[in-house]
GROMACS .gro file of N, CA, C and O in nm:
model
  312
    1UNK      N    1   0.089  -0.108  -0.005
    1UNK     CA    2   0.019   0.026   0.027
    1UNK      C    3   0.129   0.146   0.038
    1UNK      O    4   0.181   0.144   0.084
    2UNK      N    5   0.042   0.199  -0.087
    2UNK     CA    6   0.121   0.369  -0.076
    2UNK      C    7   0.083   0.412   0.042
    2UNK      O    8  -0.011   0.458   0.092
    3UNK      N    9   0.211   0.517   0.075
    3UNK     CA   10   0.220   0.592   0.222
    3UNK      C   11   0.215   0.751   0.135
    3UNK      O   12   0.313   0.758   0.046
    4UNK      N   13   0.112   0.808   0.193
    4UNK     CA   14   0.096   0.962   0.147
    4UNK      C   15   0.131   1.022   0.262
    4UNK      O   16   0.090   1.051   0.350
    5UNK      N   17   0.247   1.108   0.222
    5UNK     CA   18   0.311   1.216   0.267
    5UNK      C   19   0.286   1.333   0.251
    5UNK      O   20   0.253   1.376   0.118
    6UNK      N   21   0.139   1.406   0.305
    6UNK     CA   22   0.109   1.548   0.293
    6UNK      C   23   0.218   1.636   0.348
    6UNK      O   24   0.163   1.739   0.393
    7UNK      N   25   0.276   1.644   0.266
    7UNK     CA   26   0.448   1.768   0.303
    7UNK      C   27   0.466   1.844   0.181
    7UNK      O   28   0.352   1.809   0.087
    8UNK      N   29   0.494   1.922   0.187
    8UNK     CA   30   0.575   2.021   0.111
    8UNK      C   31   0.572   1.990  -0.040
    8UNK      O   32   0.523   2.035  -0.157
    9UNK      N   33   0.667   1.890  -0.060
    9UNK     CA   34   0.687   1.800  -0.164
    9UNK      C   35   0.564   1.750  -0.246
    9UNK      O   36   0.529   1.768  -0.375
   10UNK      N   37   0.478   1.693  -0.140
   10UNK     CA   38   0.367   1.645  -0.241
   10UNK      C   39   0.267   1.758  -0.278
   10UNK      O   40   0.230   1.750  -0.378
   11UNK      N   41   0.280   1.874  -0.179
   11UNK     CA   42   0.173   1.967  -0.289
   11UNK      C   43   0.252   2.058  -0.426
   11UNK      O   44   0.159   2.079  -0.481
   12UNK      N   45   0.367   2.072  -0.352
   12UNK     CA   46   0.413   2.085  -0.506
   12UNK      C   47   0.426   2.042  -0.618
   12UNK      O   48   0.399   2.059  -0.721
   13UNK      N   49   0.433   1.877  -0.581
   13UNK     CA   50   0.409   1.784  -0.693
   13UNK      C   51   0.242   1.807  -0.753
   13UNK      O   52   0.236   1.777  -0.914
   14UNK      N   53   0.188   1.793  -0.663
   14UNK     CA   54  -0.006   1.821  -0.669
   14UNK      C   55  -0.035   1.933  -0.770
   14UNK      O   56  -0.091   1.939  -0.897
   15UNK      N   57   0.045   2.067  -0.761
   15UNK     CA   58   0.033   2.171  -0.832
   15UNK      C   59   0.102   2.186  -0.946
   15UNK      O   60   0.035   2.214  -1.054
   16UNK      N   61   0.209   2.094  -0.943
   16UNK     CA   62   0.278   2.091  -1.071
   16UNK      C   63   0.196   2.010  -1.150
   16UNK      O   64   0.189   2.007  -1.314
   17UNK      N   65   0.126   1.919  -1.130
   17UNK     CA   66   0.053   1.831  -1.236
   17UNK      C   67  -0.061   1.926  -1.247
   17UNK      O   68  -0.117   1.882  -1.365
   18UNK      N   69  -0.117   1.948  -1.176
   18UNK     CA   70  -0.261   2.033  -1.204
   18UNK      C   71  -0.260   2.113  -1.320
   18UNK      O   72  -0.276   2.158  -1.393
   19UNK      N   73  -0.126   2.216  -1.322
   19UNK     CA   74  -0.082   2.300  -1.416
   19UNK      C   75  -0.040   2.191  -1.538
   19UNK      O   76  -0.087   2.236  -1.681
   20UNK      N   77   0.008   2.090  -1.525
   20UNK     CA   78   0.018   1.994  -1.685
   20UNK      C   79  -0.100   1.931  -1.699
   20UNK      O   80  -0.088   1.903  -1.824
   21UNK      N   81  -0.200   1.924  -1.614
   21UNK     CA   82  -0.326   1.841  -1.656
   21UNK      C   83  -0.423   1.952  -1.660
   21UNK      O   84  -0.538   1.923  -1.555
   22UNK      N   85  -0.431   2.052  -1.747
   22UNK     CA   86  -0.567   2.162  -1.688
   22UNK      C   87  -0.681   2.074  -1.704
   22UNK      O   88  -0.767   2.174  -1.649
   23UNK      N   89  -0.729   1.973  -1.801
   23UNK     CA   90  -0.848   1.938  -1.782
   23UNK      C   91  -0.893   1.867  -1.706
   23UNK      O   92  -0.995   1.824  -1.685
   24UNK      N   93  -0.798   1.818  -1.570
   24UNK     CA   94  -0.815   1.795  -1.457
   24UNK      C   95  -0.859   1.822  -1.352
   24UNK      O   96  -0.818   1.807  -1.240
   25UNK      N   97  -0.849   1.972  -1.348
   25UNK     CA   98  -0.850   2.058  -1.188
   25UNK      C   99  -0.995   2.043  -1.221
   25UNK      O  100  -1.110   1.977  -1.249
   26UNK      N  101  -1.041   2.066  -1.092
   26UNK     CA  102  -1.134   2.041  -0.992
   26UNK      C  103  -1.304   2.082  -1.056
   26UNK      O  104  -1.378   2.037  -1.047
   27UNK      N  105  -1.298   2.188  -1.096
   27UNK     CA  106  -1.410   2.270  -1.179
   27UNK      C  107  -1.416   2.173  -1.292
   27UNK      O  108  -1.546   2.137  -1.315
   28UNK      N  109  -1.322   2.166  -1.381
   28UNK     CA  110  -1.368   2.051  -1.520
   28UNK      C  111  -1.415   1.939  -1.454
   28UNK      O  112  -1.488   1.875  -1.532
   29UNK      N  113  -1.333   1.859  -1.380
   29UNK     CA  114  -1.383   1.742  -1.324
   29UNK      C  115  -1.544   1.735  -1.289
   29UNK      O  116  -1.627   1.645  -1.308
   30UNK      N  117  -1.563   1.827  -1.203
   30UNK     CA  118  -1.712   1.838  -1.140
   30UNK      C  119  -1.800   1.872  -1.291
   30UNK      O  120  -1.923   1.808  -1.290
   31UNK      N  121  -1.765   1.925  -1.349
   31UNK     CA  122  -1.849   1.977  -1.458
   31UNK      C  123  -1.893   1.871  -1.529
   31UNK      O  124  -1.982   1.830  -1.588
   32UNK      N  125  -1.770   1.779  -1.579
   32UNK     CA  126  -1.800   1.646  -1.662
   32UNK      C  127  -1.896   1.542  -1.565
   32UNK      O  128  -1.976   1.481  -1.630
   33UNK      N  129  -1.892   1.575  -1.477
   33UNK     CA  130  -1.940   1.487  -1.334
   33UNK      C  131  -2.108   1.490  -1.364
   33UNK      O  132  -2.174   1.416  -1.349
   34UNK      N  133  -2.116   1.646  -1.371
   34UNK     CA  134  -2.241   1.717  -1.325
   34UNK      C  135  -2.316   1.641  -1.470
   34UNK      O  136  -2.460   1.586  -1.463
   35UNK      N  137  -2.240   1.646  -1.598
   35UNK     CA  138  -2.312   1.651  -1.706
   35UNK      C  139  -2.359   1.481  -1.741
   35UNK      O  140  -2.471   1.439  -1.778
   36UNK      N  141  -2.243   1.406  -1.675
   36UNK     CA  142  -2.311   1.243  -1.701
   36UNK      C  143  -2.384   1.232  -1.598
   36UNK      O  144  -2.485   1.145  -1.632
   37UNK      N  145  -2.414   1.260  -1.483
   37UNK     CA  146  -2.519   1.258  -1.405
   37UNK      C  147  -2.665   1.264  -1.456
   37UNK      O  148  -2.740   1.200  -1.461
   38UNK      N  149  -2.648   1.418  -1.517
   38UNK     CA  150  -2.776   1.464  -1.565
   38UNK      C  151  -2.811   1.348  -1.689
   38UNK      O  152  -2.921   1.351  -1.726
   39UNK      N  153  -2.700   1.304  -1.776
   39UNK     CA  154  -2.748   1.251  -1.862
   39UNK      C  155  -2.747   1.086  -1.843
   39UNK      O  156  -2.774   1.034  -1.922
   40UNK      N  157  -2.741   1.087  -1.713
   40UNK     CA  158  -2.764   0.894  -1.654
   40UNK      C  159  -2.663   0.842  -1.698
   40UNK      O  160  -2.675   0.728  -1.724
   41UNK      N  161  -2.526   0.852  -1.728
   41UNK     CA  162  -2.439   0.811  -1.759
   41UNK      C  163  -2.324   0.786  -1.615
   41UNK      O  164  -2.336   0.894  -1.517
   42UNK      N  165  -2.274   0.653  -1.619
   42UNK     CA  166  -2.147   0.642  -1.505
   42UNK      C  167  -2.026   0.752  -1.515
   42UNK      O  168  -1.997   0.807  -1.622
   43UNK      N  169  -2.001   0.780  -1.384
   43UNK     CA  170  -1.899   0.895  -1.429
   43UNK      C  171  -1.762   0.861  -1.321
   43UNK      O  172  -1.670   0.947  -1.320
   44UNK      N  173  -1.744   0.736  -1.259
   44UNK     CA  174  -1.621   0.742  -1.212
   44UNK      C  175  -1.533   0.741  -1.280
   44UNK      O  176  -1.413   0.755  -1.246
   45UNK      N  177  -1.518   0.670  -1.441
   45UNK     CA  178  -1.431   0.701  -1.521
   45UNK      C  179  -1.342   0.841  -1.519
   45UNK      O  180  -1.248   0.844  -1.560
   46UNK      N  181  -1.477   0.937  -1.489
   46UNK     CA  182  -1.427   1.064  -1.502
   46UNK      C  183  -1.314   1.185  -1.408
   46UNK      O  184  -1.269   1.277  -1.438
   47UNK      N  185  -1.371   1.059  -1.300
   47UNK     CA  186  -1.276   1.124  -1.200
   47UNK      C  187  -1.127   1.082  -1.202
   47UNK      O  188  -1.115   0.946  -1.188
   48UNK      N  189  -1.029   1.164  -1.190
   48UNK     CA  190  -0.869   1.147  -1.215
   48UNK      C  191  -0.842   1.035  -1.082
   48UNK      O  192  -0.884   1.094  -0.956
   49UNK      N  193  -0.744   0.936  -1.085
   49UNK     CA  194  -0.706   0.873  -0.966
   49UNK      C  195  -0.553   0.888  -0.953
   49UNK      O  196  -0.471   0.803  -0.906
   50UNK      N  197  -0.480   0.970  -1.015
   50UNK     CA  198  -0.355   1.050  -1.022
   50UNK      C  199  -0.375   1.209  -0.989
   50UNK      O  200  -0.454   1.261  -1.031
   51UNK      N  201  -0.290   1.274  -0.897
   51UNK     CA  202  -0.199   1.207  -0.800
   51UNK      C  203  -0.234   1.149  -0.695
   51UNK      O  204  -0.161   1.117  -0.606
   52UNK      N  205  -0.309   1.167  -0.685
   52UNK     CA  206  -0.399   1.156  -0.573
   52UNK      C  207  -0.531   1.080  -0.582
   52UNK      O  208  -0.582   1.088  -0.654
   53UNK      N  209  -0.538   0.948  -0.506
   53UNK     CA  210  -0.617   0.841  -0.557
   53UNK      C  211  -0.771   0.909  -0.507
   53UNK      O  212  -0.884   0.826  -0.436
   54UNK      N  213  -0.819   0.989  -0.606
   54UNK     CA  214  -0.979   1.044  -0.564
   54UNK      C  215  -1.049   0.924  -0.586
   54UNK      O  216  -1.190   0.923  -0.483
   55UNK      N  217  -1.048   0.896  -0.716
   55UNK     CA  218  -1.148   0.791  -0.748
   55UNK      C  219  -1.183   0.644  -0.681
   55UNK      O  220  -1.271   0.642  -0.622
   56UNK      N  221  -1.025   0.587  -0.595
   56UNK     CA  222  -1.074   0.509  -0.501
   56UNK      C  223  -1.125   0.539  -0.373
   56UNK      O  224  -1.188   0.517  -0.336
   57UNK      N  225  -1.125   0.679  -0.338
   57UNK     CA  226  -1.143   0.724  -0.202
   57UNK      C  227  -1.300   0.749  -0.221
   57UNK      O  228  -1.379   0.702  -0.115
   58UNK      N  229  -1.348   0.809  -0.361
   58UNK     CA  230  -1.494   0.797  -0.387
   58UNK      C  231  -1.562   0.694  -0.406
   58UNK      O  232  -1.684   0.674  -0.325
   59UNK      N  233  -1.523   0.574  -0.447
   59UNK     CA  234  -1.561   0.483  -0.450
   59UNK      C  235  -1.596   0.393  -0.287
   59UNK      O  236  -1.691   0.350  -0.224
   60UNK      N  237  -1.451   0.429  -0.192
   60UNK     CA  238  -1.485   0.359  -0.082
   60UNK      C  239  -1.598   0.458  -0.001
   60UNK      O  240  -1.707   0.367   0.061
   61UNK      N  241  -1.606   0.542  -0.027
   61UNK     CA  242  -1.746   0.636   0.036
   61UNK      C  243  -1.862   0.617   0.003
   61UNK      O  244  -1.948   0.579   0.098
   62UNK      N  245  -1.828   0.611  -0.121
   62UNK     CA  246  -1.973   0.529  -0.206
   62UNK      C  247  -2.036   0.411  -0.113
   62UNK      O  248  -2.132   0.387  -0.108
   63UNK      N  249  -1.943   0.320  -0.084
   63UNK     CA  250  -1.952   0.212  -0.040
   63UNK      C  251  -2.026   0.183   0.068
   63UNK      O  252  -2.108   0.114   0.136
   64UNK      N  253  -1.959   0.293   0.123
   64UNK     CA  254  -2.028   0.354   0.321
   64UNK      C  255  -2.129   0.359   0.318
   64UNK      O  256  -2.224   0.337   0.354
   65UNK      N  257  -2.152   0.448   0.233
   65UNK     CA  258  -2.270   0.523   0.191
   65UNK      C  259  -2.402   0.408   0.186
   65UNK      O  260  -2.519   0.392   0.219
   66UNK      N  261  -2.362   0.350   0.103
   66UNK     CA  262  -2.444   0.198   0.036
   66UNK      C  263  -2.461   0.127   0.144
   66UNK      O  264  -2.581   0.092   0.160
   67UNK      N  265  -2.370   0.104   0.220
   67UNK     CA  266  -2.384  -0.009   0.329
   67UNK      C  267  -2.513   0.053   0.469
   67UNK      O  268  -2.553  -0.021   0.496
   68UNK      N  269  -2.465   0.191   0.479
   68UNK     CA  270  -2.534   0.256   0.570
   68UNK      C  271  -2.722   0.256   0.528
   68UNK      O  272  -2.763   0.229   0.622
   69UNK      N  273  -2.710   0.244   0.409
   69UNK     CA  274  -2.847   0.277   0.349
   69UNK      C  275  -2.909   0.116   0.351
   69UNK      O  276  -3.045   0.140   0.365
   70UNK      N  277  -2.843   0.011   0.306
   70UNK     CA  278  -2.923  -0.095   0.313
   70UNK      C  279  -2.906  -0.175   0.462
   70UNK      O  280  -3.005  -0.228   0.474
   71UNK      N  281  -2.800  -0.116   0.533
   71UNK     CA  282  -2.802  -0.212   0.709
   71UNK      C  283  -2.908  -0.155   0.762
   71UNK      O  284  -2.996  -0.285   0.806
   72UNK      N  285  -2.965  -0.031   0.747
   72UNK     CA  286  -3.100   0.001   0.865
   72UNK      C  287  -3.228  -0.094   0.795
   72UNK      O  288  -3.320  -0.119   0.864
   73UNK      N  289  -3.217  -0.085   0.661
   73UNK     CA  290  -3.350  -0.132   0.598
   73UNK      C  291  -3.347  -0.265   0.643
   73UNK      O  292  -3.446  -0.343   0.697
   74UNK      N  293  -3.254  -0.334   0.643
   74UNK     CA  294  -3.251  -0.520   0.669
   74UNK      C  295  -3.274  -0.508   0.795
   74UNK      O  296  -3.353  -0.613   0.817
   75UNK      N  297  -3.236  -0.468   0.896
   75UNK     CA  298  -3.277  -0.477   1.032
   75UNK      C  299  -3.470  -0.448   1.078
   75UNK      O  300  -3.505  -0.536   1.132
   76UNK      N  301  -3.490  -0.396   1.014
   76UNK     CA  302  -3.645  -0.347   0.999
   76UNK      C  303  -3.715  -0.458   0.905
   76UNK      O  304  -3.824  -0.479   0.962
   77UNK      N  305  -3.657  -0.540   0.840
   77UNK     CA  306  -3.762  -0.629   0.733
   77UNK      C  307  -3.704  -0.739   0.770
   77UNK      O  308  -3.766  -0.851   0.726
   78UNK      N  309  -3.623  -0.752   0.900
   78UNK     CA  310  -3.595  -0.919   0.930
   78UNK      C  311  -3.722  -0.929   1.005
   78UNK      O  312  -3.751  -0.881   1.105
   0.00000   0.00000   0.00000
């Protein structure tokens, strides 16, 4: 597993990556995700996973939300 050090070097590399990849700025990613949701398309592939594992983080959060939504319902139907 990768270890993330949120130090000056990390933020410097993140800033450089953002400048080198303007199509992946937060605003552009959110615009594409919003459009995909409106169109009823899958949007996970639109979320970059480098240099920070954002896609994996969002998938993990989505699974936790899904689990919490299913679990209470299951308790009341048994």
